[in-house]
Amino acid sequence: MQITAEQIAALVNGTVDGDPSVQITHPAKIEEAGPGSITFLADPAYEHHLYGNQATAVLVSRAFTPKQTLAASLIRVDDVRAAVTSLLVAFQETEASRTKRATSAQAVVHESAQIGENVRIGKFSVVEAGAEIGDDTVILDQVYIGPGVKIGARCVLYPGTRVLRDCIIGNDCTFHSNVVIGSDGFGFAPQSDGTYKKVPQVGNVLIEDHVEIGACTVIDRATMGSTLIREGVKLDNLIQIGHNVEVDINTVIAAQAGIAGSAKIGKSVRIGGQVGIAGHLTIADGISLQAKSGVGGHLREEGQALMGAPALPYRDFQRSYVVFKQLPEVYRELARLKKEVEALKEK
Amino acid sequence: MQITAEQIAALVNGTVDGDPSVQITHPAKIEEAGPGSITFLADPAYEHHLYGNQATAVLVSRAFTPKQTLAASLIRVDDVRAAVTSLLVAFQETEASRTKRATSAQAVVHESAQIGENVRIGKFSVVEAGAEIGDDTVILDQVYIGPGVKIGARCVLYPGTRVLRDCIIGNDCTFHSNVVIGSDGFGFAPQSDGTYKKVPQVGNVLIEDHVEIGACTVIDRATMGSTLIREGVKLDNLIQIGHNVEVDINTVIAAQAGIAGSAKIGKSVRIGGQVGIAGHLTIADGISLQAKSGVGGHLREEGQALMGAPALPYRDFQRSYVVFKQLPEVYRELARLKKEVEALKEK
Amino acid sequence: MQITAEQIAALVNGTVDGDPSVQITHPAKIEEAGPGSITFLADPAYEHHLYGNQATAVLVSRAFTPKQTLAASLIRVDDVRAAVTSLLVAFQETEASRTKRATSAQAVVHESAQIGENVRIGKFSVVEAGAEIGDDTVILDQVYIGPGVKIGARCVLYPGTRVLRDCIIGNDCTFHSNVVIGSDGFGFAPQSDGTYKKVPQVGNVLIEDHVEIGACTVIDRATMGSTLIREGVKLDNLIQIGHNVEVDINTVIAAQAGIAGSAKIGKSVRIGGQVGIAGHLTIADGISLQAKSGVGGHLREEGQALMGAPALPYRDFQRSYVVFKQLPEVYRELARLKKEVEALKEK
């Protein structure tokens, strides 16, 4: 891709300070920006990098005054971070954008499936009986869409995604490679002889609009009813979502976290990496769980931050952990005091 | 699916109390049961939901007496939970049950592979040289069966499953999407220059009958010999089983747990989510490990429950954690006592 | 495979003590070695197994003197462990070694892709536009190689691997089944209405030579620039590597560990299973992190060992944990002392 500073300025609603005709080929971080790149200065702590690199253009705030002369053209904008996102959108070329909108000759689409307008179905992908695919959705290669699955418009399913029978996906969702939606929930009834009998999982997974799901994340279908992922939820990679879980709008979950069956996660909750939440719990809106926290009880107070396994209020955990580090000293101190008290008693 | 209350009663060995001819289309949880649904009352705490919903039929115990008039037909049974499982079996329609038993025209099966009777081999699936597939086994789409693999009868392999060279699978096993069986164990010999040299992994994975394995779970092949998963073991999603591990009968492991190489897990062990067990350890029969526990030493006492990382006996961990929460206070208290003792000493 | 003791001795630079013509069919662990097997004695603690098993040959050190008569032929070598690795190499027959070096009739390779000499591209695999595959590389079945991807020589990609757009892989790399390289980093900008806006991820993943990556491990592409895995790194299964992470040479990471975005991991670091490292941190060379550790701050002191979440120096954690187990007693002791001091004060 080749674009001028002037064209970028138009994209991000900015003004050029310097040569507007310089050619930009790629965006770069400020520490690594070389010739042909456009970089950005959002955090003043990084300003010194500007004077050492060879960026061709830099996104800066309207008020920015360089401390040294800069060869780069400056593009001044109101909100640098927002402009960076717009800029990256312009430079983005994904598998989806590079792919022809048509059913590949190597795909197998069941005759009863309903495929919208301008849809891609990639090589070695399968769309089973009764499935529906909305307009402008891109199903890349080697994807499985099970019988009765419904997928909305403008979704992107990366190679290796599996969406199993009867699951329902909204609009504008993105699923990364090897995601599994609708695997059976982990339900087994213990028998008197020590074996387990499978409880059939006859529900589905229901995912609303604007949900993004990271690579190798698994969402189990409900035993009955639906496992529910509401609008705007963002899930990172390698996450486990158990059967009948509900995750409410705009909640964000980091990699390798796990939510056990029937837990109800509120709105705008932030869950750190490797967090575990036990089954049948309610987590209130706006809660924030630090990475590696373990939650074994309901969290009903909205907006609180927690840490630890089992999780405690963030500051309480930190204060206790400070003492945990000193426990050997506490122990010695206690033993010493004991002796002193004994001595005093004998006086 | 459409079925009458009377037909369901016959399935679950129950008697109908109310209209036996009502039509049922789906099972539902008691909180969500609407018209056309059959629900169940197994836990008295949920009884109030019965009077607020529109279920068409309800599975109840023989002795149940409703506190209010119910429009729903009651189906009385000896054991409600067992009846629910039978009911769900009746309503279950999986990819496997909806699939034609034949080799798909888009599958590639090596001429030396031996395929049993009534087998499905799905689209874009591969069965390599010398592999054997037992009767009534369903291999769904995009599955890989490596050279020399043996799979028993009545198994179901969901889309994206990989079973690598020479692994042996029993009868009645279910593997969910993107499971990997027989990846190389993590064996590298440190060299004097700081690099690592791969130790070839020439063993296999041996899985006995009635084993179910969740989506994206990985079981590594043995360095030599077999990684061994015995009869009736149930593994949830995203689990790691290292090389030469042995998991004995009827053990159940929750999502995201990891068992390092050569560990031996006993019979009927229950392992919670995100638990980690170090290599070469022995875990006795009937042990129960709470979610997120970390085990770094042998656990030889059968039937005990543990928690924490490193894991302690469950009650001991709980008692210590109660004090952990109070550590800042303990610390202050100790400092205050110290001063008081100093004052006493100076008297 | 069938090979004589004499032929094995030649392979491992050893001498045969006993019948050099015995036929060996497979390697076995000393506890399990039966007729036809070759086993090894590296650790004297296992010597008693030698007198109870039916191994046909045994690798032993030059100086070894059996305590009882042995029917097995002994193969004496300088370094038993190194000889075992050589032996296993001889017995190893992987999917790659059993596969024809050619493009399968069921693969789809874009006309603009450049394929080296003696390359395998397996069934239902895809190589997209502009991709380059080096000599002697084996791409097994159902693999996805995205547009613009470059892969070096002598690599092996197991079934189900996905390498997404523009990622660059060195020589002699092995990726196990269902690995994902180059999924989008988890970058979302919070908006004032509580929703999140995706930050496009326009960078790639750059993997150097001799890297091995375990099944279902995910490495996200950089927002800008490259997520970087340097030469000789070994990653186990189900690991998460976030965007813009750098992992330096010869670092080894065990299963289910997670490294958050922009963390910089040094050379020869050893990271245990289920470890979590927060974003933007620096971990110095040679550091060793025990399984399940959580790292929330920079670790700048080279070569140290740590444990716990949050991680502490290994011995400090162990010492504190010893007291943690005794906390209920500490608490009671403190209460008792308090009373005694009160009593003393009143005297």
Short mmCIF file of N, CA, C and O in Angstrom, two decimals, chain C residues 183-274:
data_model
loop_
_atom_site.label_atom_id
_atom_site.label_comp_id
_atom_site.label_asym_id
_atom_site.label_seq_id
_atom_site.Cartn_x
_atom_site.Cartn_y
_atom_site.Cartn_z
N SER C 183 -3.11 -14.92 14.51
CA SER C 183 -4.46 -14.42 14.81
C SER C 183 -4.32 -12.96 15.28
O SER C 183 -3.27 -12.54 15.72
N ASP C 184 -5.42 -12.22 15.18
CA ASP C 184 -5.35 -10.81 15.58
C ASP C 184 -5.04 -10.67 17.06
O ASP C 184 -5.59 -11.40 17.89
N GLY C 185 -4.17 -9.72 17.40
CA GLY C 185 -3.98 -9.37 18.80
C GLY C 185 -5.28 -8.85 19.39
O GLY C 185 -6.19 -8.42 18.67
N PHE C 186 -5.36 -8.90 20.72
CA PHE C 186 -6.58 -8.51 21.44
C PHE C 186 -6.50 -7.02 21.73
O PHE C 186 -6.08 -6.61 22.81
N GLY C 187 -6.90 -6.21 20.76
CA GLY C 187 -6.79 -4.76 20.91
C GLY C 187 -8.11 -4.09 20.62
O GLY C 187 -8.60 -4.14 19.49
N PHE C 188 -8.67 -3.48 21.64
CA PHE C 188 -9.96 -2.81 21.50
C PHE C 188 -9.90 -1.50 22.26
O PHE C 188 -9.49 -1.47 23.42
N ALA C 189 -10.32 -0.42 21.62
CA ALA C 189 -10.30 0.89 22.27
C ALA C 189 -11.67 1.15 22.90
O ALA C 189 -12.69 1.09 22.21
N PRO C 190 -11.70 1.40 24.24
CA PRO C 190 -12.98 1.67 24.89
C PRO C 190 -13.59 2.97 24.37
O PRO C 190 -12.89 3.97 24.23
N GLN C 191 -14.88 2.96 24.10
CA GLN C 191 -15.59 4.13 23.61
C GLN C 191 -16.42 4.72 24.74
O GLN C 191 -16.69 4.05 25.74
N SER C 192 -16.85 5.97 24.58
CA SER C 192 -17.56 6.64 25.67
C SER C 192 -18.91 5.98 25.98
O SER C 192 -19.43 6.12 27.08
N ASP C 193 -19.49 5.25 25.04
CA ASP C 193 -20.79 4.61 25.30
C ASP C 193 -20.65 3.21 25.90
O ASP C 193 -21.64 2.47 26.00
N GLY C 194 -19.42 2.83 26.29
CA GLY C 194 -19.24 1.54 26.93
C GLY C 194 -18.88 0.42 25.96
O GLY C 194 -18.48 -0.66 26.38
N THR C 195 -19.02 0.67 24.67
CA THR C 195 -18.64 -0.34 23.68
C THR C 195 -17.13 -0.25 23.42
O THR C 195 -16.46 0.66 23.90
N TYR C 196 -16.64 -1.22 22.67
CA TYR C 196 -15.22 -1.26 22.30
C TYR C 196 -15.10 -1.23 20.79
O TYR C 196 -15.88 -1.86 20.09
N LYS C 197 -14.09 -0.51 20.33
CA LYS C 197 -13.83 -0.44 18.89
C LYS C 197 -12.54 -1.18 18.61
O LYS C 197 -11.52 -0.96 19.27
N LYS C 198 -12.59 -2.08 17.63
CA LYS C 198 -11.41 -2.89 17.32
C LYS C 198 -10.27 -2.02 16.81
O LYS C 198 -10.47 -1.16 15.95
N VAL C 199 -9.08 -2.26 17.35
CA VAL C 199 -7.87 -1.66 16.80
C VAL C 199 -7.31 -2.66 15.78
O VAL C 199 -6.92 -3.77 16.16
N PRO C 200 -7.30 -2.31 14.51
CA PRO C 200 -6.81 -3.28 13.52
C PRO C 200 -5.39 -3.72 13.85
O PRO C 200 -4.58 -2.93 14.35
N GLN C 201 -5.11 -4.97 13.58
CA GLN C 201 -3.80 -5.54 13.89
C GLN C 201 -3.10 -5.76 12.56
O GLN C 201 -3.36 -6.73 11.85
N VAL C 202 -2.21 -4.81 12.22
CA VAL C 202 -1.63 -4.84 10.87
C VAL C 202 -0.20 -5.38 10.85
O VAL C 202 0.43 -5.44 9.80
N GLY C 203 0.32 -5.79 12.01
CA GLY C 203 1.66 -6.39 12.04
C GLY C 203 1.61 -7.87 11.67
O GLY C 203 0.64 -8.35 11.09
N ASN C 204 2.67 -8.59 12.04
CA ASN C 204 2.70 -10.04 11.73
C ASN C 204 3.38 -10.79 12.87
O ASN C 204 3.62 -10.24 13.96
N VAL C 205 3.65 -12.07 12.65
CA VAL C 205 4.46 -12.87 13.58
C VAL C 205 5.72 -13.27 12.83
O VAL C 205 5.64 -13.69 11.67
N LEU C 206 6.86 -13.13 13.50
CA LEU C 206 8.14 -13.51 12.92
C LEU C 206 8.75 -14.58 13.81
O LEU C 206 9.01 -14.34 14.98
N ILE C 207 8.95 -15.76 13.23
CA ILE C 207 9.49 -16.89 13.99
C ILE C 207 10.81 -17.29 13.36
O ILE C 207 10.87 -17.52 12.14
N GLU C 208 11.86 -17.35 14.17
CA GLU C 208 13.17 -17.69 13.63
C GLU C 208 13.36 -19.21 13.51
O GLU C 208 12.41 -19.96 13.64
N ASP C 209 14.58 -19.66 13.31
CA ASP C 209 14.87 -21.08 13.05
C ASP C 209 14.74 -21.95 14.30
O ASP C 209 14.87 -21.48 15.43
N HIS C 210 14.53 -23.24 14.07
CA HIS C 210 14.59 -24.25 15.13
C HIS C 210 13.58 -24.00 16.26
O HIS C 210 13.87 -24.26 17.42
N VAL C 211 12.42 -23.49 15.91
CA VAL C 211 11.37 -23.26 16.90
C VAL C 211 10.36 -24.41 16.80
O VAL C 211 9.96 -24.79 15.70
N GLU C 212 9.97 -24.96 17.95
CA GLU C 212 8.91 -25.98 17.95
C GLU C 212 7.73 -25.45 18.76
O GLU C 212 7.91 -24.86 19.83
N ILE C 213 6.53 -25.64 18.24
CA ILE C 213 5.32 -25.08 18.86
C ILE C 213 4.29 -26.18 19.03
O ILE C 213 3.93 -26.87 18.08
N GLY C 214 3.78 -26.31 20.27
CA GLY C 214 2.87 -27.41 20.61
C GLY C 214 1.44 -27.19 20.14
O GLY C 214 1.03 -26.07 19.80
N ALA C 215 0.69 -28.26 20.18
CA ALA C 215 -0.68 -28.29 19.67
C ALA C 215 -1.56 -27.23 20.33
O ALA C 215 -1.49 -26.98 21.53
N CYS C 216 -2.41 -26.60 19.52
CA CYS C 216 -3.39 -25.61 19.99
C CYS C 216 -2.75 -24.39 20.65
O CYS C 216 -3.43 -23.65 21.37
N THR C 217 -1.47 -24.17 20.45
CA THR C 217 -0.86 -22.92 20.93
C THR C 217 -1.18 -21.80 19.95
O THR C 217 -1.26 -22.03 18.74
N VAL C 218 -1.37 -20.60 20.49
CA VAL C 218 -1.77 -19.45 19.67
C VAL C 218 -0.75 -18.32 19.83
O VAL C 218 -0.40 -17.95 20.95
N ILE C 219 -0.29 -17.78 18.72
CA ILE C 219 0.60 -16.61 18.74
C ILE C 219 -0.05 -15.51 17.93
O ILE C 219 -0.24 -15.63 16.72
N ASP C 220 -0.41 -14.43 18.62
CA ASP C 220 -1.11 -13.32 17.96
C ASP C 220 -0.13 -12.45 17.17
O ASP C 220 1.01 -12.22 17.59
N ARG C 221 -0.62 -11.89 16.08
CA ARG C 221 0.17 -10.94 15.30
C ARG C 221 0.28 -9.61 16.05
O ARG C 221 -0.55 -9.28 16.90
N ALA C 222 1.31 -8.84 15.72
CA ALA C 222 1.52 -7.53 16.32
C ALA C 222 0.50 -6.53 15.81
O ALA C 222 -0.01 -6.65 14.70
N THR C 223 0.20 -5.51 16.64
CA THR C 223 -0.63 -4.40 16.18
C THR C 223 0.08 -3.72 15.02
O THR C 223 -0.48 -3.54 13.94
N MET C 224 1.34 -3.32 15.28
CA MET C 224 2.25 -2.89 14.21
C MET C 224 3.57 -3.60 14.48
O MET C 224 3.86 -3.93 15.62
N GLY C 225 4.39 -3.79 13.47
CA GLY C 225 5.66 -4.51 13.66
C GLY C 225 5.41 -6.00 13.76
O GLY C 225 4.49 -6.53 13.14
N SER C 226 6.23 -6.68 14.58
CA SER C 226 6.17 -8.15 14.64
C SER C 226 6.14 -8.68 16.06
O SER C 226 6.88 -8.19 16.92
N THR C 227 5.31 -9.67 16.30
CA THR C 227 5.48 -10.55 17.46
C THR C 227 6.66 -11.45 17.09
O THR C 227 6.71 -11.97 15.97
N LEU C 228 7.60 -11.62 18.03
CA LEU C 228 8.91 -12.16 17.65
C LEU C 228 9.26 -13.37 18.51
O LEU C 228 9.35 -13.29 19.73
N ILE C 229 9.46 -14.52 17.85
CA ILE C 229 9.89 -15.73 18.55
C ILE C 229 11.26 -16.07 17.98
O ILE C 229 11.39 -16.45 16.81
N ARG C 230 12.28 -15.97 18.83
CA ARG C 230 13.65 -16.09 18.32
C ARG C 230 14.12 -17.54 18.27
O ARG C 230 13.46 -18.45 18.77
N GLU C 231 15.30 -17.71 17.72
CA GLU C 231 15.85 -19.03 17.40
C GLU C 231 15.85 -19.97 18.61
O GLU C 231 16.23 -19.60 19.72
N GLY C 232 15.47 -21.20 18.35
CA GLY C 232 15.60 -22.26 19.35
C GLY C 232 14.56 -22.26 20.44
O GLY C 232 14.64 -23.07 21.37
N VAL C 233 13.56 -21.39 20.35
CA VAL C 233 12.50 -21.37 21.38
C VAL C 233 11.63 -22.62 21.24
O VAL C 233 11.32 -23.06 20.13
N LYS C 234 11.23 -23.20 22.39
CA LYS C 234 10.36 -24.37 22.39
C LYS C 234 9.11 -24.04 23.19
O LYS C 234 9.20 -23.71 24.38
N LEU C 235 7.96 -24.15 22.55
CA LEU C 235 6.68 -23.86 23.20
C LEU C 235 5.86 -25.14 23.26
O LEU C 235 5.71 -25.84 22.26
N ASP C 236 5.31 -25.42 24.41
CA ASP C 236 4.46 -26.59 24.62
C ASP C 236 3.03 -26.30 24.10
O ASP C 236 2.82 -25.33 23.37
N ASN C 237 2.08 -27.10 24.49
CA ASN C 237 0.71 -27.00 24.00
C ASN C 237 -0.10 -25.90 24.70
O ASN C 237 0.17 -25.55 25.84
N LEU C 238 -1.11 -25.40 24.02
CA LEU C 238 -2.17 -24.55 24.59
C LEU C 238 -1.63 -23.28 25.25
O LEU C 238 -2.16 -22.78 26.23
N ILE C 239 -0.55 -22.76 24.69
CA ILE C 239 0.08 -21.53 25.20
C ILE C 239 -0.50 -20.32 24.46
O ILE C 239 -0.82 -20.40 23.28
N GLN C 240 -0.60 -19.22 25.18
CA GLN C 240 -1.04 -17.95 24.59
C GLN C 240 0.13 -16.98 24.54
O GLN C 240 0.75 -16.70 25.57
N ILE C 241 0.44 -16.48 23.35
CA ILE C 241 1.46 -15.43 23.19
C ILE C 241 0.76 -14.22 22.59
O ILE C 241 0.27 -14.27 21.45
N GLY C 242 0.70 -13.13 23.35
CA GLY C 242 -0.04 -11.94 22.92
C GLY C 242 0.70 -11.13 21.86
O GLY C 242 1.85 -11.41 21.52
N HIS C 243 0.04 -10.10 21.37
CA HIS C 243 0.61 -9.29 20.30
C HIS C 243 1.84 -8.51 20.76
O HIS C 243 1.90 -8.03 21.87
N ASN C 244 2.82 -8.42 19.85
CA ASN C 244 4.06 -7.67 20.09
C ASN C 244 4.93 -8.25 21.20
O ASN C 244 5.88 -7.61 21.66
N VAL C 245 4.64 -9.47 21.65
CA VAL C 245 5.54 -10.15 22.58
C VAL C 245 6.84 -10.48 21.87
O VAL C 245 6.86 -10.71 20.65
N GLU C 246 7.94 -10.47 22.61
CA GLU C 246 9.21 -10.98 22.09
C GLU C 246 9.73 -12.07 23.02
O GLU C 246 9.80 -11.86 24.23
N VAL C 247 10.07 -13.22 22.46
CA VAL C 247 10.65 -14.32 23.24
C VAL C 247 12.03 -14.58 22.67
O VAL C 247 12.17 -14.93 21.49
N ASP C 248 13.04 -14.41 23.52
CA ASP C 248 14.42 -14.48 23.01
C ASP C 248 14.92 -15.94 22.94
O ASP C 248 14.24 -16.87 23.39
N ILE C 249 16.12 -16.13 22.42
CA ILE C 249 16.61 -17.47 22.03
C ILE C 249 16.62 -18.48 23.18
O ILE C 249 16.85 -18.15 24.33
N ASN C 250 16.35 -19.73 22.79
CA ASN C 250 16.47 -20.89 23.68
C ASN C 250 15.58 -20.83 24.92
O ASN C 250 15.85 -21.52 25.91
N THR C 251 14.56 -20.02 24.88
CA THR C 251 13.60 -20.01 25.99
C THR C 251 12.59 -21.15 25.79
O THR C 251 12.23 -21.47 24.68
N VAL C 252 12.21 -21.76 26.92
CA VAL C 252 11.34 -22.92 26.90
C VAL C 252 10.10 -22.61 27.75
O VAL C 252 10.22 -22.19 28.90
N ILE C 253 8.92 -22.82 27.19
CA ILE C 253 7.68 -22.49 27.89
C ILE C 253 6.77 -23.71 27.94
O ILE C 253 6.49 -24.32 26.91
N ALA C 254 6.35 -24.07 29.15
CA ALA C 254 5.51 -25.27 29.33
C ALA C 254 4.04 -24.96 29.05
O ALA C 254 3.62 -23.80 28.91
N ALA C 255 3.25 -26.01 29.01
CA ALA C 255 1.87 -25.95 28.54
C ALA C 255 1.00 -24.96 29.32
O ALA C 255 1.16 -24.77 30.51
N GLN C 256 0.08 -24.34 28.59
CA GLN C 256 -0.97 -23.50 29.17
C GLN C 256 -0.45 -22.24 29.82
O GLN C 256 -1.19 -21.54 30.52
N ALA C 257 0.82 -21.89 29.60
CA ALA C 257 1.30 -20.59 30.06
C ALA C 257 0.76 -19.51 29.13
O ALA C 257 0.37 -19.78 27.99
N GLY C 258 0.73 -18.28 29.64
CA GLY C 258 0.24 -17.17 28.83
C GLY C 258 1.11 -15.94 29.01
O GLY C 258 1.48 -15.59 30.14
N ILE C 259 1.47 -15.31 27.90
CA ILE C 259 2.30 -14.10 27.93
C ILE C 259 1.47 -12.98 27.32
O ILE C 259 1.12 -13.03 26.14
N ALA C 260 1.18 -11.96 28.12
CA ALA C 260 0.33 -10.87 27.61
C ALA C 260 1.12 -9.92 26.72
O ALA C 260 2.35 -9.93 26.69
N GLY C 261 0.40 -9.08 26.02
CA GLY C 261 0.94 -8.24 24.95
C GLY C 261 2.17 -7.43 25.34
O GLY C 261 2.28 -6.88 26.43
N SER C 262 3.12 -7.36 24.40
CA SER C 262 4.30 -6.50 24.49
C SER C 262 5.28 -6.90 25.58
O SER C 262 6.23 -6.17 25.85
N ALA C 263 5.09 -8.06 26.23
CA ALA C 263 6.10 -8.52 27.19
C ALA C 263 7.34 -8.94 26.43
O ALA C 263 7.27 -9.39 25.29
N LYS C 264 8.50 -8.74 27.07
CA LYS C 264 9.78 -9.12 26.47
C LYS C 264 10.42 -10.18 27.35
O LYS C 264 10.84 -9.89 28.47
N ILE C 265 10.50 -11.40 26.84
CA ILE C 265 11.05 -12.52 27.59
C ILE C 265 12.49 -12.74 27.12
O ILE C 265 12.73 -12.83 25.91
N GLY C 266 13.42 -12.87 28.07
CA GLY C 266 14.85 -12.95 27.74
C GLY C 266 15.28 -14.28 27.15
O GLY C 266 14.46 -15.12 26.78
N LYS C 267 16.58 -14.46 27.11
CA LYS C 267 17.20 -15.68 26.58
C LYS C 267 17.17 -16.78 27.63
O LYS C 267 17.35 -16.52 28.82
N SER C 268 17.04 -18.01 27.18
CA SER C 268 17.15 -19.19 28.06
C SER C 268 16.30 -19.07 29.33
O SER C 268 16.69 -19.52 30.40
N VAL C 269 15.15 -18.44 29.21
CA VAL C 269 14.19 -18.39 30.32
C VAL C 269 13.43 -19.71 30.33
O VAL C 269 13.19 -20.30 29.28
N ARG C 270 13.12 -20.21 31.54
CA ARG C 270 12.29 -21.41 31.64
C ARG C 270 10.99 -21.05 32.34
O ARG C 270 11.00 -20.60 33.48
N ILE C 271 9.88 -21.23 31.64
CA ILE C 271 8.58 -20.82 32.15
C ILE C 271 7.73 -22.08 32.35
O ILE C 271 7.52 -22.84 31.41
N GLY C 272 7.26 -22.30 33.58
CA GLY C 272 6.51 -23.51 33.91
C GLY C 272 5.08 -23.48 33.37
O GLY C 272 4.61 -22.46 32.85
N GLY C 273 4.40 -24.58 33.54
CA GLY C 273 3.03 -24.70 33.06
C GLY C 273 2.09 -23.74 33.77
O GLY C 273 2.23 -23.46 34.96
N GLN C 274 1.12 -23.20 33.02
CA GLN C 274 0.06 -22.34 33.59
C GLN C 274 0.59 -21.05 34.20
O GLN C 274 -0.11 -20.39 34.95
#
